[in-house]
Each structure stands twice: as C-alpha cells, then as structure tokens.
C-alpha cells in the first residue's frame, strides 16, 4: 500500500509500525505528499521508507499523473490517505476505484471537509467520532467501512477532543485495513 499524507503523519506511523510488526499483512511501497515540508515525510524517510513529494505546484493533473506513475511502478494495490489534504480528481478515483481508503475525524456523513473535529465541536454535538471509508468521486462520501464514536464530556476542550479522536484513529485504521486486505487479497 502507498500512504499519502500532508502533515505530521501519526496515522502513517501507526500503519508503518503495524506492517513492521506483522499486525498488518502489507508493505508500505512509498509515503507520498503534496507538501515537501510535511513532517511525516522526514519521519518515514528516517525509517528507510521511500518518500516522494508530488508536484501539485504544477497543477493537479501533473501531480496525479506522477502519483499514478509511482503507484503503477511500485505495483501498489492500495492507496491509503492519512491526512492527505487534496481532493483527488474523479478521473484518478475512477482509475483506482475501490482501492483508495481514507480516514476522517467525524462520524460521516456529519461534518465532512477539512475541519471535522472543530466543526463538530463548534456545533456542540455530544457524540462525534472517526470514520474509515472508501474514496469515491465526492468529498468524504464513499462507502463507510468502519466507524467509532467518541463522546464529548463536560470537561473536554477542543484539544482534549482532538487527542481522543487521534487515539481512536490510530487503532481503527489498522484494524479496518487488516479486514479490508484479508477480504480483498492482492491478485
Ligand atoms: C487525522 O485527523 C485524519 O483523520 C485527518 O487528518 C489527520 C491526520 O493526522 N484526515 P496525522 O497527520 O495522521 O497525525
């Protein structure tokens, strides 16, 4: 699987660890980003994982062609988005239909978009959570594979809520991928 990130990459690190320990029967072919300064790229490279920054500055078409070339060259079966803040084009999604997975920090279909945790907090919901889903041509709208609720208590702040959400993400992503890979073995 390839992991695409834009930032810190804590989910990516969890997945790398799970592949290394054998908990996840998969290999990370490369970690890619739209941002050269993404902290997760350095962390992955320090662990000897192949990293790549894709040229979004030259436009989405060029960048996605580069991603696709890398996926095909490395015989990657799954594209795992872990905090990748770009919307993939319908053409790209169709090309890898059913093989792109995303994690989102809310209970979809509530609070899609770039600020799922904050939007749920500002709305004042008492239950939010984490969703792992397949990526389709919409935004955070693909088939839901797994969800886990996170309760917002009286003493929570946005920061403590973020921490609770991330903790759940780090478990649910590897567990869901484990099941997905087992149900859809590579040809
Ligand atoms: C996570 O909250 C994920 O749900 C969202 O982006 C964040 C990435 O965090 N899509 P990290 O880079 O894995 O720490």
mmCIF file with all atom_site columns, C-alpha atoms and ligand atoms in Angstrom:
data_model
loop_
_atom_site.group_PDB
_atom_site.id
_atom_site.type_symbol
_atom_site.label_atom_id
_atom_site.label_alt_id
_atom_site.label_comp_id
_atom_site.label_asym_id
_atom_site.label_entity_id
_atom_site.label_seq_id
_atom_site.pdbx_PDB_ins_code
_atom_site.Cartn_x
_atom_site.Cartn_y
_atom_site.Cartn_z
_atom_site.occupancy
_atom_site.B_iso_or_equiv
_atom_site.pdbx_formal_charge
_atom_site.auth_seq_id
_atom_site.auth_comp_id
_atom_site.auth_asym_id
_atom_site.auth_atom_id
_atom_site.pdbx_PDB_model_num
ATOM   1   C CA . UNK A 1 1   ? 0.000   0.000   0.000   1.00 0.00 ? 1   UNK A CA 1
ATOM   2   C CA . UNK A 1 2   ? 1.041   3.604   -0.563  1.00 0.00 ? 2   UNK A CA 1
ATOM   3   C CA . UNK A 1 3   ? 0.295   6.145   2.167   1.00 0.00 ? 3   UNK A CA 1
ATOM   4   C CA . UNK A 1 4   ? -0.440  9.751   1.198   1.00 0.00 ? 4   UNK A CA 1
ATOM   5   C CA . UNK A 1 5   ? -0.060  12.485  3.812   1.00 0.00 ? 5   UNK A CA 1
ATOM   6   C CA . UNK A 1 6   ? 0.099   16.274  4.078   1.00 0.00 ? 6   UNK A CA 1
ATOM   7   C CA . UNK A 1 7   ? 1.222   16.779  7.653   1.00 0.00 ? 7   UNK A CA 1
ATOM   8   C CA . UNK A 1 8   ? 2.523   15.143  10.806  1.00 0.00 ? 8   UNK A CA 1
ATOM   9   C CA . UNK A 1 9   ? 1.745   11.611  9.749   1.00 0.00 ? 9   UNK A CA 1
ATOM   10  C CA . UNK A 1 10  ? 0.892   9.998   13.086  1.00 0.00 ? 10  UNK A CA 1
ATOM   11  C CA . UNK A 1 11  ? -1.611  7.695   11.362  1.00 0.00 ? 11  UNK A CA 1
ATOM   12  C CA . UNK A 1 12  ? 1.001   6.852   8.734   1.00 0.00 ? 12  UNK A CA 1
ATOM   13  C CA . UNK A 1 13  ? 3.481   5.986   11.518  1.00 0.00 ? 13  UNK A CA 1
ATOM   14  C CA . UNK A 1 14  ? 0.937   3.678   13.168  1.00 0.00 ? 14  UNK A CA 1
ATOM   15  C CA . UNK A 1 15  ? 0.401   1.912   9.860   1.00 0.00 ? 15  UNK A CA 1
ATOM   16  C CA . UNK A 1 16  ? 4.135   1.578   9.236   1.00 0.00 ? 16  UNK A CA 1
ATOM   17  C CA . UNK A 1 17  ? 4.525   0.086   12.708  1.00 0.00 ? 17  UNK A CA 1
ATOM   18  C CA . UNK A 1 18  ? 1.672   -2.348  12.114  1.00 0.00 ? 18  UNK A CA 1
ATOM   19  C CA . UNK A 1 19  ? 3.257   -3.510  8.833   1.00 0.00 ? 19  UNK A CA 1
ATOM   20  C CA . UNK A 1 20  ? 6.609   -3.942  10.546  1.00 0.00 ? 20  UNK A CA 1
ATOM   21  C CA . UNK A 1 21  ? 5.197   -5.938  13.455  1.00 0.00 ? 21  UNK A CA 1
ATOM   22  C CA . UNK A 1 22  ? 3.171   -8.131  11.105  1.00 0.00 ? 22  UNK A CA 1
ATOM   23  C CA . UNK A 1 23  ? -0.115  -6.964  12.617  1.00 0.00 ? 23  UNK A CA 1
ATOM   24  C CA . UNK A 1 24  ? -0.963  -5.722  9.135   1.00 0.00 ? 24  UNK A CA 1
ATOM   25  C CA . UNK A 1 25  ? -0.098  -8.114  6.320   1.00 0.00 ? 25  UNK A CA 1
ATOM   26  C CA . UNK A 1 26  ? 1.066   -5.378  3.985   1.00 0.00 ? 26  UNK A CA 1
ATOM   27  C CA . UNK A 1 27  ? 4.093   -3.434  2.877   1.00 0.00 ? 27  UNK A CA 1
ATOM   28  C CA . UNK A 1 28  ? 4.310   0.332   2.505   1.00 0.00 ? 28  UNK A CA 1
ATOM   29  C CA . UNK A 1 29  ? 5.601   0.866   -1.046  1.00 0.00 ? 29  UNK A CA 1
ATOM   30  C CA . UNK A 1 30  ? 6.053   4.616   -0.523  1.00 0.00 ? 30  UNK A CA 1
ATOM   31  C CA . UNK A 1 31  ? 4.857   7.558   1.529   1.00 0.00 ? 31  UNK A CA 1
ATOM   32  C CA . UNK A 1 32  ? 3.794   10.450  -0.680  1.00 0.00 ? 32  UNK A CA 1
ATOM   33  C CA . UNK A 1 33  ? 2.831   14.040  -0.024  1.00 0.00 ? 33  UNK A CA 1
ATOM   34  C CA . UNK A 1 34  ? 1.670   17.177  -1.754  1.00 0.00 ? 34  UNK A CA 1
ATOM   35  C CA . UNK A 1 35  ? 3.898   19.188  0.605   1.00 0.00 ? 35  UNK A CA 1
ATOM   36  C CA . UNK A 1 36  ? 7.679   18.864  0.731   1.00 0.00 ? 36  UNK A CA 1
ATOM   37  C CA . UNK A 1 37  ? 7.675   20.236  4.294   1.00 0.00 ? 37  UNK A CA 1
ATOM   38  C CA . UNK A 1 38  ? 5.251   17.577  5.608   1.00 0.00 ? 38  UNK A CA 1
ATOM   39  C CA . UNK A 1 39  ? 6.829   16.358  8.830   1.00 0.00 ? 39  UNK A CA 1
ATOM   40  C CA . UNK A 1 40  ? 5.728   12.804  8.141   1.00 0.00 ? 40  UNK A CA 1
ATOM   41  C CA . UNK A 1 41  ? 7.942   12.630  5.042   1.00 0.00 ? 41  UNK A CA 1
ATOM   42  C CA . UNK A 1 42  ? 11.059  13.104  7.152   1.00 0.00 ? 42  UNK A CA 1
ATOM   43  C CA . UNK A 1 43  ? 9.892   10.607  9.753   1.00 0.00 ? 43  UNK A CA 1
ATOM   44  C CA . UNK A 1 44  ? 9.198   7.974   7.093   1.00 0.00 ? 44  UNK A CA 1
ATOM   45  C CA . UNK A 1 45  ? 12.492  8.630   5.302   1.00 0.00 ? 45  UNK A CA 1
ATOM   46  C CA . UNK A 1 46  ? 14.391  8.288   8.587   1.00 0.00 ? 46  UNK A CA 1
ATOM   47  C CA . UNK A 1 47  ? 12.906  4.797   8.869   1.00 0.00 ? 47  UNK A CA 1
ATOM   48  C CA . UNK A 1 48  ? 14.172  3.906   5.421   1.00 0.00 ? 48  UNK A CA 1
ATOM   49  C CA . UNK A 1 49  ? 10.801  4.165   3.692   1.00 0.00 ? 49  UNK A CA 1
ATOM   50  C CA . UNK A 1 50  ? 10.708  5.539   0.173   1.00 0.00 ? 50  UNK A CA 1
ATOM   51  C CA . UNK A 1 51  ? 9.203   9.033   0.144   1.00 0.00 ? 51  UNK A CA 1
ATOM   52  C CA . UNK A 1 52  ? 8.008   11.229  -2.663  1.00 0.00 ? 52  UNK A CA 1
ATOM   53  C CA . UNK A 1 53  ? 6.692   14.773  -2.964  1.00 0.00 ? 53  UNK A CA 1
ATOM   54  C CA . UNK A 1 54  ? 4.269   15.203  -5.847  1.00 0.00 ? 54  UNK A CA 1
ATOM   55  C CA . UNK A 1 55  ? 4.332   18.410  -7.952  1.00 0.00 ? 55  UNK A CA 1
ATOM   56  C CA . UNK A 1 56  ? 0.998   19.987  -7.063  1.00 0.00 ? 56  UNK A CA 1
ATOM   57  C CA . UNK A 1 57  ? 2.624   23.348  -7.844  1.00 0.00 ? 57  UNK A CA 1
ATOM   58  C CA . UNK A 1 58  ? 2.449   22.300  -11.480 1.00 0.00 ? 58  UNK A CA 1
ATOM   59  C CA . UNK A 1 59  ? -1.258  21.544  -11.185 1.00 0.00 ? 59  UNK A CA 1
ATOM   60  C CA . UNK A 1 60  ? -3.454  18.631  -10.150 1.00 0.00 ? 60  UNK A CA 1
ATOM   61  C CA . UNK A 1 61  ? -3.255  16.825  -13.498 1.00 0.00 ? 61  UNK A CA 1
ATOM   62  C CA . UNK A 1 62  ? 0.547   16.730  -13.466 1.00 0.00 ? 62  UNK A CA 1
ATOM   63  C CA . UNK A 1 63  ? 0.685   15.762  -9.784  1.00 0.00 ? 63  UNK A CA 1
ATOM   64  C CA . UNK A 1 64  ? -1.847  12.974  -10.132 1.00 0.00 ? 64  UNK A CA 1
ATOM   65  C CA . UNK A 1 65  ? -0.033  11.628  -13.197 1.00 0.00 ? 65  UNK A CA 1
ATOM   66  C CA . UNK A 1 66  ? 3.088   11.427  -11.041 1.00 0.00 ? 66  UNK A CA 1
ATOM   67  C CA . UNK A 1 67  ? 1.205   9.675   -8.242  1.00 0.00 ? 67  UNK A CA 1
ATOM   68  C CA . UNK A 1 68  ? -0.282  7.183   -10.701 1.00 0.00 ? 68  UNK A CA 1
ATOM   69  C CA . UNK A 1 69  ? 3.121   6.540   -12.288 1.00 0.00 ? 69  UNK A CA 1
ATOM   70  C CA . UNK A 1 70  ? 4.574   5.795   -8.860  1.00 0.00 ? 70  UNK A CA 1
ATOM   71  C CA . UNK A 1 71  ? 1.661   3.540   -7.905  1.00 0.00 ? 71  UNK A CA 1
ATOM   72  C CA . UNK A 1 72  ? 1.982   1.563   -11.103 1.00 0.00 ? 72  UNK A CA 1
ATOM   73  C CA . UNK A 1 73  ? 5.796   1.387   -10.980 1.00 0.00 ? 73  UNK A CA 1
ATOM   74  C CA . UNK A 1 74  ? 5.731   0.040   -7.424  1.00 0.00 ? 74  UNK A CA 1
ATOM   75  C CA . UNK A 1 75  ? 2.851   -2.406  -8.101  1.00 0.00 ? 75  UNK A CA 1
ATOM   76  C CA . UNK A 1 76  ? 0.896   -0.786  -5.278  1.00 0.00 ? 76  UNK A CA 1
ATOM   77  C CA . UNK A 1 77  ? -2.527  -2.332  -4.625  1.00 0.00 ? 77  UNK A CA 1
ATOM   78  C CA . UNK A 1 78  ? -3.990  0.126   -2.107  1.00 0.00 ? 78  UNK A CA 1
ATOM   79  C CA . UNK A 1 79  ? -3.835  3.887   -1.721  1.00 0.00 ? 79  UNK A CA 1
ATOM   80  C CA . UNK A 1 80  ? -4.264  4.848   1.912   1.00 0.00 ? 80  UNK A CA 1
ATOM   81  C CA . UNK A 1 81  ? -4.977  8.511   2.641   1.00 0.00 ? 81  UNK A CA 1
ATOM   82  C CA . UNK A 1 82  ? -3.821  9.586   6.087   1.00 0.00 ? 82  UNK A CA 1
ATOM   83  C CA . UNK A 1 83  ? -4.322  13.313  6.458   1.00 0.00 ? 83  UNK A CA 1
ATOM   84  C CA . UNK A 1 84  ? -3.870  13.961  2.713   1.00 0.00 ? 84  UNK A CA 1
ATOM   85  C CA . UNK A 1 85  ? -5.462  17.367  2.251   1.00 0.00 ? 85  UNK A CA 1
ATOM   86  C CA . UNK A 1 86  ? -6.042  17.283  -1.520  1.00 0.00 ? 86  UNK A CA 1
ATOM   87  C CA . UNK A 1 87  ? -9.200  16.187  -3.272  1.00 0.00 ? 87  UNK A CA 1
ATOM   88  C CA . UNK A 1 88  ? -8.388  13.549  -5.858  1.00 0.00 ? 88  UNK A CA 1
ATOM   89  C CA . UNK A 1 89  ? -9.912  14.110  -9.292  1.00 0.00 ? 89  UNK A CA 1
ATOM   90  C CA . UNK A 1 90  ? -12.815 11.913  -10.480 1.00 0.00 ? 90  UNK A CA 1
ATOM   91  C CA . UNK A 1 91  ? -10.502 10.517  -13.179 1.00 0.00 ? 91  UNK A CA 1
ATOM   92  C CA . UNK A 1 92  ? -7.938  9.428   -10.597 1.00 0.00 ? 92  UNK A CA 1
ATOM   93  C CA . UNK A 1 93  ? -10.600 7.957   -8.309  1.00 0.00 ? 93  UNK A CA 1
ATOM   94  C CA . UNK A 1 94  ? -12.140 6.001   -11.210 1.00 0.00 ? 94  UNK A CA 1
ATOM   95  C CA . UNK A 1 95  ? -8.747  4.670   -12.226 1.00 0.00 ? 95  UNK A CA 1
ATOM   96  C CA . UNK A 1 96  ? -8.199  3.183   -8.764  1.00 0.00 ? 96  UNK A CA 1
ATOM   97  C CA . UNK A 1 97  ? -11.868 2.590   -7.920  1.00 0.00 ? 97  UNK A CA 1
ATOM   98  C CA . UNK A 1 98  ? -12.387 0.651   -4.700  1.00 0.00 ? 98  UNK A CA 1
ATOM   99  C CA . UNK A 1 99  ? -8.690  0.779   -3.881  1.00 0.00 ? 99  UNK A CA 1
ATOM   100 C CA . UNK A 1 100 ? -8.472  4.183   -2.174  1.00 0.00 ? 100 UNK A CA 1
ATOM   101 C CA . UNK A 1 101 ? -9.207  4.411   1.555   1.00 0.00 ? 101 UNK A CA 1
ATOM   102 C CA . UNK A 1 102 ? -9.495  7.483   3.779   1.00 0.00 ? 102 UNK A CA 1
ATOM   103 C CA . UNK A 1 103 ? -9.822  8.207   7.488   1.00 0.00 ? 103 UNK A CA 1
ATOM   104 C CA . UNK A 1 104 ? -11.980 11.119  8.581   1.00 0.00 ? 104 UNK A CA 1
ATOM   105 C CA . UNK A 1 105 ? -12.218 12.576  12.100  1.00 0.00 ? 105 UNK A CA 1
ATOM   106 C CA . UNK A 1 106 ? -16.021 12.704  12.462  1.00 0.00 ? 106 UNK A CA 1
ATOM   107 C CA . UNK A 1 107 ? -18.993 10.390  12.144  1.00 0.00 ? 107 UNK A CA 1
ATOM   108 C CA . UNK A 1 108 ? -19.777 10.848  8.451   1.00 0.00 ? 108 UNK A CA 1
ATOM   109 C CA . UNK A 1 109 ? -21.985 11.999  6.858   1.00 0.00 ? 109 UNK A CA 1
ATOM   110 C CA . UNK A 1 110 ? -21.817 14.637  9.614   1.00 0.00 ? 110 UNK A CA 1
ATOM   111 C CA . UNK A 1 111 ? -19.007 17.178  9.404   1.00 0.00 ? 111 UNK A CA 1
ATOM   112 C CA . UNK A 1 112 ? -17.219 16.312  6.138   1.00 0.00 ? 112 UNK A CA 1
ATOM   113 C CA . UNK A 1 113 ? -14.390 18.513  4.893   1.00 0.00 ? 113 UNK A CA 1
ATOM   114 C CA . UNK A 1 114 ? -11.105 19.752  6.242   1.00 0.00 ? 114 UNK A CA 1
ATOM   115 C CA . UNK A 1 115 ? -12.188 20.622  9.805   1.00 0.00 ? 115 UNK A CA 1
ATOM   116 C CA . UNK A 1 116 ? -14.224 17.653  11.012  1.00 0.00 ? 116 UNK A CA 1
ATOM   117 C CA . UNK A 1 117 ? -13.172 17.821  14.673  1.00 0.00 ? 117 UNK A CA 1
ATOM   118 C CA . UNK A 1 118 ? -13.540 21.578  15.018  1.00 0.00 ? 118 UNK A CA 1
ATOM   119 C CA . UNK A 1 119 ? -16.850 21.679  13.139  1.00 0.00 ? 119 UNK A CA 1
ATOM   120 C CA . UNK A 1 120 ? -18.346 19.017  15.431  1.00 0.00 ? 120 UNK A CA 1
ATOM   121 C CA . UNK A 1 121 ? -17.005 20.855  18.490  1.00 0.00 ? 121 UNK A CA 1
ATOM   122 C CA . UNK A 1 122 ? -18.396 24.209  17.350  1.00 0.00 ? 122 UNK A CA 1
ATOM   123 C CA . UNK A 1 123 ? -21.771 22.666  16.556  1.00 0.00 ? 123 UNK A CA 1
ATOM   124 C CA . UNK A 1 124 ? -21.954 21.392  20.112  1.00 0.00 ? 124 UNK A CA 1
ATOM   125 C CA . UNK A 1 125 ? -22.629 17.716  19.427  1.00 0.00 ? 125 UNK A CA 1
ATOM   126 C CA . UNK A 1 126 ? -22.199 15.351  22.349  1.00 0.00 ? 126 UNK A CA 1
ATOM   127 C CA . UNK A 1 127 ? -21.029 12.428  20.228  1.00 0.00 ? 127 UNK A CA 1
ATOM   128 C CA . UNK A 1 128 ? -18.599 12.600  17.333  1.00 0.00 ? 128 UNK A CA 1
ATOM   129 C CA . UNK A 1 129 ? -16.052 10.023  16.218  1.00 0.00 ? 129 UNK A CA 1
ATOM   130 C CA . UNK A 1 130 ? -13.974 8.543   13.447  1.00 0.00 ? 130 UNK A CA 1
ATOM   131 C CA . UNK A 1 131 ? -14.897 7.090   10.050  1.00 0.00 ? 131 UNK A CA 1
ATOM   132 C CA . UNK A 1 132 ? -12.843 4.922   7.703   1.00 0.00 ? 132 UNK A CA 1
ATOM   133 C CA . UNK A 1 133 ? -14.288 4.872   4.201   1.00 0.00 ? 133 UNK A CA 1
ATOM   134 C CA . UNK A 1 134 ? -13.577 4.074   0.585   1.00 0.00 ? 134 UNK A CA 1
ATOM   135 C CA . UNK A 1 135 ? -12.968 7.141   -1.543  1.00 0.00 ? 135 UNK A CA 1
ATOM   136 C CA . UNK A 1 136 ? -15.429 7.907   -4.312  1.00 0.00 ? 136 UNK A CA 1
ATOM   137 C CA . UNK A 1 137 ? -15.773 10.954  -6.546  1.00 0.00 ? 137 UNK A CA 1
ATOM   138 C CA . UNK A 1 138 ? -17.359 13.077  -3.818  1.00 0.00 ? 138 UNK A CA 1
ATOM   139 C CA . UNK A 1 139 ? -15.838 14.614  -0.693  1.00 0.00 ? 139 UNK A CA 1
ATOM   140 C CA . UNK A 1 140 ? -15.807 12.222  2.295   1.00 0.00 ? 140 UNK A CA 1
ATOM   141 C CA . UNK A 1 141 ? -18.755 10.414  0.738   1.00 0.00 ? 141 UNK A CA 1
ATOM   142 C CA . UNK A 1 142 ? -17.554 6.912   -0.169  1.00 0.00 ? 142 UNK A CA 1
ATOM   143 C CA . UNK A 1 143 ? -18.782 3.647   1.310   1.00 0.00 ? 143 UNK A CA 1
ATOM   144 C CA . UNK A 1 144 ? -18.252 3.510   5.059   1.00 0.00 ? 144 UNK A CA 1
ATOM   145 C CA . UNK A 1 145 ? -16.054 0.634   6.203   1.00 0.00 ? 145 UNK A CA 1
ATOM   146 C CA . UNK A 1 146 ? -15.916 1.369   9.940   1.00 0.00 ? 146 UNK A CA 1
ATOM   147 C CA . UNK A 1 147 ? -16.939 3.964   12.495  1.00 0.00 ? 147 UNK A CA 1
ATOM   148 C CA . UNK A 1 148 ? -16.274 4.500   16.152  1.00 0.00 ? 148 UNK A CA 1
ATOM   149 C CA . UNK A 1 149 ? -17.985 7.067   18.366  1.00 0.00 ? 149 UNK A CA 1
ATOM   150 C CA . UNK A 1 150 ? -16.141 9.455   20.668  1.00 0.00 ? 150 UNK A CA 1
ATOM   151 C CA . UNK A 1 151 ? -18.157 11.062  23.452  1.00 0.00 ? 151 UNK A CA 1
ATOM   152 C CA . UNK A 1 152 ? -17.675 14.735  24.281  1.00 0.00 ? 152 UNK A CA 1
ATOM   153 C CA . UNK A 1 153 ? -17.818 15.240  28.039  1.00 0.00 ? 153 UNK A CA 1
ATOM   154 C CA . UNK A 1 154 ? -18.270 18.375  30.173  1.00 0.00 ? 154 UNK A CA 1
ATOM   155 C CA . UNK A 1 155 ? -14.566 18.697  30.886  1.00 0.00 ? 155 UNK A CA 1
ATOM   156 C CA . UNK A 1 156 ? -13.408 18.322  27.279  1.00 0.00 ? 156 UNK A CA 1
ATOM   157 C CA . UNK A 1 157 ? -11.725 21.140  25.378  1.00 0.00 ? 157 UNK A CA 1
ATOM   158 C CA . UNK A 1 158 ? -11.099 21.168  21.634  1.00 0.00 ? 158 UNK A CA 1
ATOM   159 C CA . UNK A 1 159 ? -7.566  19.977  22.411  1.00 0.00 ? 159 UNK A CA 1
ATOM   160 C CA . UNK A 1 160 ? -8.626  17.027  24.567  1.00 0.00 ? 160 UNK A CA 1
ATOM   161 C CA . UNK A 1 161 ? -11.232 16.086  21.967  1.00 0.00 ? 161 UNK A CA 1
ATOM   162 C CA . UNK A 1 162 ? -8.563  16.127  19.261  1.00 0.00 ? 162 UNK A CA 1
ATOM   163 C CA . UNK A 1 163 ? -6.405  13.834  21.380  1.00 0.00 ? 163 UNK A CA 1
ATOM   164 C CA . UNK A 1 164 ? -9.303  11.421  21.950  1.00 0.00 ? 164 UNK A CA 1
ATOM   165 C CA . UNK A 1 165 ? -10.101 11.334  18.223  1.00 0.00 ? 165 UNK A CA 1
ATOM   166 C CA . UNK A 1 166 ? -6.496  10.703  17.228  1.00 0.00 ? 166 UNK A CA 1
ATOM   167 C CA . UNK A 1 167 ? -6.211  7.879   19.747  1.00 0.00 ? 167 UNK A CA 1
ATOM   168 C CA . UNK A 1 168 ? -9.225  6.159   18.184  1.00 0.00 ? 168 UNK A CA 1
ATOM   169 C CA . UNK A 1 169 ? -7.878  6.794   14.663  1.00 0.00 ? 169 UNK A CA 1
ATOM   170 C CA . UNK A 1 170 ? -4.635  5.035   15.455  1.00 0.00 ? 170 UNK A CA 1
ATOM   171 C CA . UNK A 1 171 ? -6.443  1.802   16.304  1.00 0.00 ? 171 UNK A CA 1
ATOM   172 C CA . UNK A 1 172 ? -9.401  1.819   13.939  1.00 0.00 ? 172 UNK A CA 1
ATOM   173 C CA . UNK A 1 173 ? -7.351  2.475   10.787  1.00 0.00 ? 173 UNK A CA 1
ATOM   174 C CA . UNK A 1 174 ? -5.102  -0.552  11.107  1.00 0.00 ? 174 UNK A CA 1
ATOM   175 C CA . UNK A 1 175 ? -7.952  -2.815  12.222  1.00 0.00 ? 175 UNK A CA 1
ATOM   176 C CA . UNK A 1 176 ? -10.121 -1.772  9.291   1.00 0.00 ? 176 UNK A CA 1
ATOM   177 C CA . UNK A 1 177 ? -7.323  -2.140  6.764   1.00 0.00 ? 177 UNK A CA 1
ATOM   178 C CA . UNK A 1 178 ? -6.485  -5.555  8.166   1.00 0.00 ? 178 UNK A CA 1
ATOM   179 C CA . UNK A 1 179 ? -10.047 -6.691  7.497   1.00 0.00 ? 179 UNK A CA 1
ATOM   180 C CA . UNK A 1 180 ? -10.179 -4.993  4.073   1.00 0.00 ? 180 UNK A CA 1
ATOM   181 C CA . UNK A 1 181 ? -6.930  -6.591  2.915   1.00 0.00 ? 181 UNK A CA 1
ATOM   182 C CA . UNK A 1 182 ? -7.988  -10.018 4.188   1.00 0.00 ? 182 UNK A CA 1
ATOM   183 C CA . UNK A 1 183 ? -11.289 -9.764  2.323   1.00 0.00 ? 183 UNK A CA 1
ATOM   184 C CA . UNK A 1 184 ? -9.631  -8.499  -0.873  1.00 0.00 ? 184 UNK A CA 1
ATOM   185 C CA . UNK A 1 185 ? -6.313  -10.322 -1.283  1.00 0.00 ? 185 UNK A CA 1
ATOM   186 C CA . UNK A 1 186 ? -3.885  -8.996  -3.885  1.00 0.00 ? 186 UNK A CA 1
ATOM   187 C CA . UNK A 1 187 ? -4.134  -10.802 -7.216  1.00 0.00 ? 187 UNK A CA 1
HETATM 188 C C1 . LIG B 2 .   ? -6.344  12.919  11.019  1.00 0.00 ? 1   LIG B C1 1
HETATM 189 O O1 . LIG B 2 .   ? -7.159  13.503  11.997  1.00 0.00 ? 1   LIG B O1 1
HETATM 190 C C2 . LIG B 2 .   ? -7.184  12.365  9.905   1.00 0.00 ? 1   LIG B C2 1
HETATM 191 O O2 . LIG B 2 .   ? -8.425  11.892  10.307  1.00 0.00 ? 1   LIG B O2 1
HETATM 192 C C3 . LIG B 2 .   ? -7.360  13.575  9.032   1.00 0.00 ? 1   LIG B C3 1
HETATM 193 O O3 . LIG B 2 .   ? -6.121  14.240  9.101   1.00 0.00 ? 1   LIG B O3 1
HETATM 194 C C4 . LIG B 2 .   ? -5.481  13.959  10.330  1.00 0.00 ? 1   LIG B C4 1
HETATM 195 C C5 . LIG B 2 .   ? -4.090  13.496  10.053  1.00 0.00 ? 1   LIG B C5 1
HETATM 196 O O4 . LIG B 2 .   ? -3.323  13.387  11.215  1.00 0.00 ? 1   LIG B O4 1
HETATM 197 N N1 . LIG B 2 .   ? -7.782  13.181  7.717   1.00 0.00 ? 1   LIG B N1 1
HETATM 198 P P1 . LIG B 2 .   ? -1.867  12.734  11.161  1.00 0.00 ? 1   LIG B P1 1
HETATM 199 O O5 . LIG B 2 .   ? -1.063  13.501  10.132  1.00 0.00 ? 1   LIG B O5 1
HETATM 200 O O6 . LIG B 2 .   ? -2.017  11.289  10.796  1.00 0.00 ? 1   LIG B O6 1
HETATM 201 O O7 . LIG B 2 .   ? -1.313  12.915  12.512  1.00 0.00 ? 1   LIG B O7 1
#
